[in-house]
């Protein structure tokens, strides 16, 4: 959906935001990955269970991990982004990684994702990271176009990923931040 440019405020996520963030994340998966993942897996996703997991992850987030939310003018959380050090297995590298970026499916195309991504990039650049990396499903053309418009591009790395025995390969995108 494309709509008018949203006016949003990006702020640090709080524990109280977890329920709303999980709802946005689950609906985002169900919308973006329809046809790319087994439908029963998507249908079984539960925002309440995801929120419990999200609260646990949020409470024990390692140093350097930032959870950001976008609020609309009425104070409703309409998007979420999470970034931190790049994970190469169990090893953290000097690069940054965008772990997640989700926007309320009713607000897609309003610039919320772009605003969140710009703030994540700004923070990672300010922290001295030379590059920002992210993983995106190979078949998710909408997300791939979004990241390409933001200056990211595939760097040749691919990762096999399976959901309920169905391959859903991911490709890595990169963007130079400094240097």
mmCIF file of C-alpha atoms in Angstrom, residues 9 34 41 50 52 59 67 70 74 76 78 81 94 103 138 140-141 150 163 167:
data_model
loop_
_atom_site.group_PDB
_atom_site.id
_atom_site.type_symbol
_atom_site.label_atom_id
_atom_site.label_comp_id
_atom_site.label_asym_id
_atom_site.label_seq_id
_atom_site.Cartn_x
_atom_site.Cartn_y
_atom_site.Cartn_z
ATOM 1 C CA UNK A 9 9.151 9.765 15.690
ATOM 2 C CA UNK A 34 3.145 -15.578 1.849
ATOM 3 C CA UNK A 41 3.961 -22.163 9.430
ATOM 4 C CA UNK A 50 6.272 -14.015 20.041
ATOM 5 C CA UNK A 52 6.948 -13.483 25.436
ATOM 6 C CA UNK A 59 15.726 -8.035 28.609
ATOM 7 C CA UNK A 67 15.877 -1.758 19.341
ATOM 8 C CA UNK A 70 8.615 4.394 15.116
ATOM 9 C CA UNK A 74 -0.909 9.590 18.038
ATOM 10 C CA UNK A 76 1.051 4.296 18.312
ATOM 11 C CA UNK A 78 3.948 1.521 13.729
ATOM 12 C CA UNK A 81 14.050 -2.013 13.739
ATOM 13 C CA UNK A 94 33.438 -4.936 13.337
ATOM 14 C CA UNK A 103 6.371 -1.917 9.571
ATOM 15 C CA UNK A 138 16.017 -14.345 -1.894
ATOM 16 C CA UNK A 140 11.331 -11.243 -1.190
ATOM 17 C CA UNK A 141 11.561 -8.863 -4.130
ATOM 18 C CA UNK A 150 18.588 2.647 0.387
ATOM 19 C CA UNK A 163 11.125 -23.625 7.253
ATOM 20 C CA UNK A 167 14.178 -24.212 1.477
#
